[in-house]
């Protein structure tokens, strides 16, 4: 067992290994496998299996790759996309939670999302970030 560990460590020396993108890919494969259980169409099912295999092969390729810099770059791109997606999801959840009291509008100048108290009608608001005046129309 100790010998196997040593051989594995020697094999992985200089190779990329596991990162956030790997973990996400693994979760994605797992979700696809579960989804596949509920799909009755054999054509769709076989396509999903092929996608899972492609992801698995890609994961293996990345893990054992010796081009560490390129793999790190891919991971950085993935992390930035994940961060943006999480931000968008949390904003959407907040919009639903505060639907009775607040409205959210994007500033056309600096793209900041403004949280406004719900007051029906046309308003002129000042953006706290870029200080520009924005016309806002809240219908309901
Ligand atoms: Zn602004």
XYZ file of C-alpha atoms and ligand atoms in Angstrom:
141
model
C 0.000 0.000 0.000
C 2.819 2.371 0.865
C 4.517 1.461 -2.372
C 1.337 2.214 -4.346
C 1.024 5.609 -2.678
C 4.606 6.407 -3.506
C 4.109 5.374 -7.127
C 0.926 7.466 -7.364
C 2.695 10.502 -5.893
C 5.541 9.990 -8.343
C 3.081 9.682 -11.244
C 1.230 12.870 -10.219
C 4.447 14.830 -9.822
C 4.395 17.748 -12.257
C 0.787 17.070 -13.256
C -2.082 19.463 -12.701
C -4.403 17.549 -10.346
C -7.805 18.598 -9.019
C -9.272 22.106 -8.913
C -12.652 23.907 -8.661
C -13.492 23.223 -12.311
C -12.845 19.502 -11.733
C -15.186 19.470 -8.712
C -17.877 21.332 -10.674
C -17.538 18.901 -13.600
C -17.910 15.965 -11.226
C -21.106 17.472 -9.740
C -22.403 18.174 -13.265
C -21.821 14.525 -14.258
C -23.642 13.366 -11.140
C -26.628 15.649 -11.872
C -26.721 14.455 -15.496
C -26.695 10.828 -14.334
C -29.668 11.507 -12.036
C -31.530 13.421 -14.775
C -30.866 10.538 -17.141
C -32.715 8.128 -14.835
C -35.962 10.064 -15.426
C -35.635 10.344 -19.209
C -37.579 7.735 -21.117
C -36.396 8.596 -24.641
C -33.485 6.339 -25.582
C -32.023 8.834 -28.076
C -31.853 11.674 -25.508
C -30.559 9.230 -22.912
C -27.693 8.044 -25.128
C -26.782 11.666 -25.961
C -26.600 12.476 -22.229
C -24.391 9.399 -21.662
C -22.056 10.581 -24.422
C -21.907 14.058 -22.860
C -21.056 12.479 -19.471
C -18.258 10.447 -21.096
C -16.865 13.505 -22.861
C -16.834 15.424 -19.550
C -15.125 12.464 -17.814
C -12.423 12.209 -20.479
C -11.890 15.973 -20.337
C -11.629 15.817 -16.519
C -9.024 13.051 -16.788
C -7.090 14.971 -19.413
C -7.033 18.096 -17.206
C -6.064 16.178 -14.053
C -3.064 14.445 -15.658
C -2.065 17.364 -17.854
C 1.468 18.719 -17.487
C 0.501 22.107 -18.952
C -0.208 23.546 -15.520
C -0.373 27.184 -16.619
C -3.044 26.498 -19.269
C -5.137 24.493 -16.773
C -4.872 27.270 -14.170
C -6.052 29.766 -16.777
C -9.115 27.595 -17.543
C -9.846 27.379 -13.835
C -9.582 31.159 -13.429
C -12.087 31.672 -16.267
C -14.424 29.149 -14.633
C -14.137 30.876 -11.230
C -14.987 34.294 -12.709
C -18.032 32.865 -14.531
C -19.148 31.069 -11.363
C -18.787 34.271 -9.340
C -20.928 36.253 -11.805
C -23.583 33.510 -11.873
C -23.737 33.336 -8.062
C -24.080 37.140 -7.884
C -26.924 37.096 -10.409
C -28.738 34.260 -8.615
C -28.472 35.951 -5.216
C -29.764 39.229 -6.695
C -32.723 37.404 -8.263
C -33.540 35.761 -4.916
C -33.345 39.144 -3.203
C -35.630 40.692 -5.831
C -38.272 38.053 -5.076
C -37.866 38.376 -1.295
C -38.290 42.165 -1.390
C -40.916 42.321 -4.142
C -43.495 43.907 -1.820
C -41.252 46.727 -0.572
C -38.503 47.439 -3.109
C -37.706 47.636 -6.815
C -34.296 47.095 -8.411
C -33.107 49.138 -11.384
C -29.792 49.201 -13.199
C -27.980 52.509 -13.586
C -27.449 53.082 -17.346
C -24.174 54.910 -16.633
C -22.218 52.595 -14.316
C -24.379 49.418 -14.426
C -24.814 49.435 -10.645
C -28.057 47.864 -9.469
C -30.052 50.355 -7.387
C -32.424 49.231 -4.670
C -35.360 51.642 -4.607
C -38.312 51.879 -2.271
C -41.492 50.857 -4.061
C -43.261 54.071 -5.059
C -45.498 53.899 -8.103
C -44.980 56.410 -10.898
C -42.134 58.243 -12.563
C -39.228 59.188 -10.322
C -35.851 60.848 -10.718
C -33.180 59.078 -8.698
C -29.534 59.899 -8.085
C -27.107 57.019 -8.456
C -24.930 56.834 -5.312
C -21.931 55.552 -7.253
C -21.680 57.881 -10.256
C -24.038 60.671 -9.049
C -25.987 60.761 -12.316
C -29.712 61.472 -12.334
C -31.797 58.611 -13.646
C -35.444 58.598 -14.696
C -37.177 55.554 -13.227
C -40.680 54.368 -14.019
C -42.208 51.989 -11.486
C -45.462 50.551 -12.828
C -46.580 48.433 -9.878
Zn -24.466 54.964 -11.679
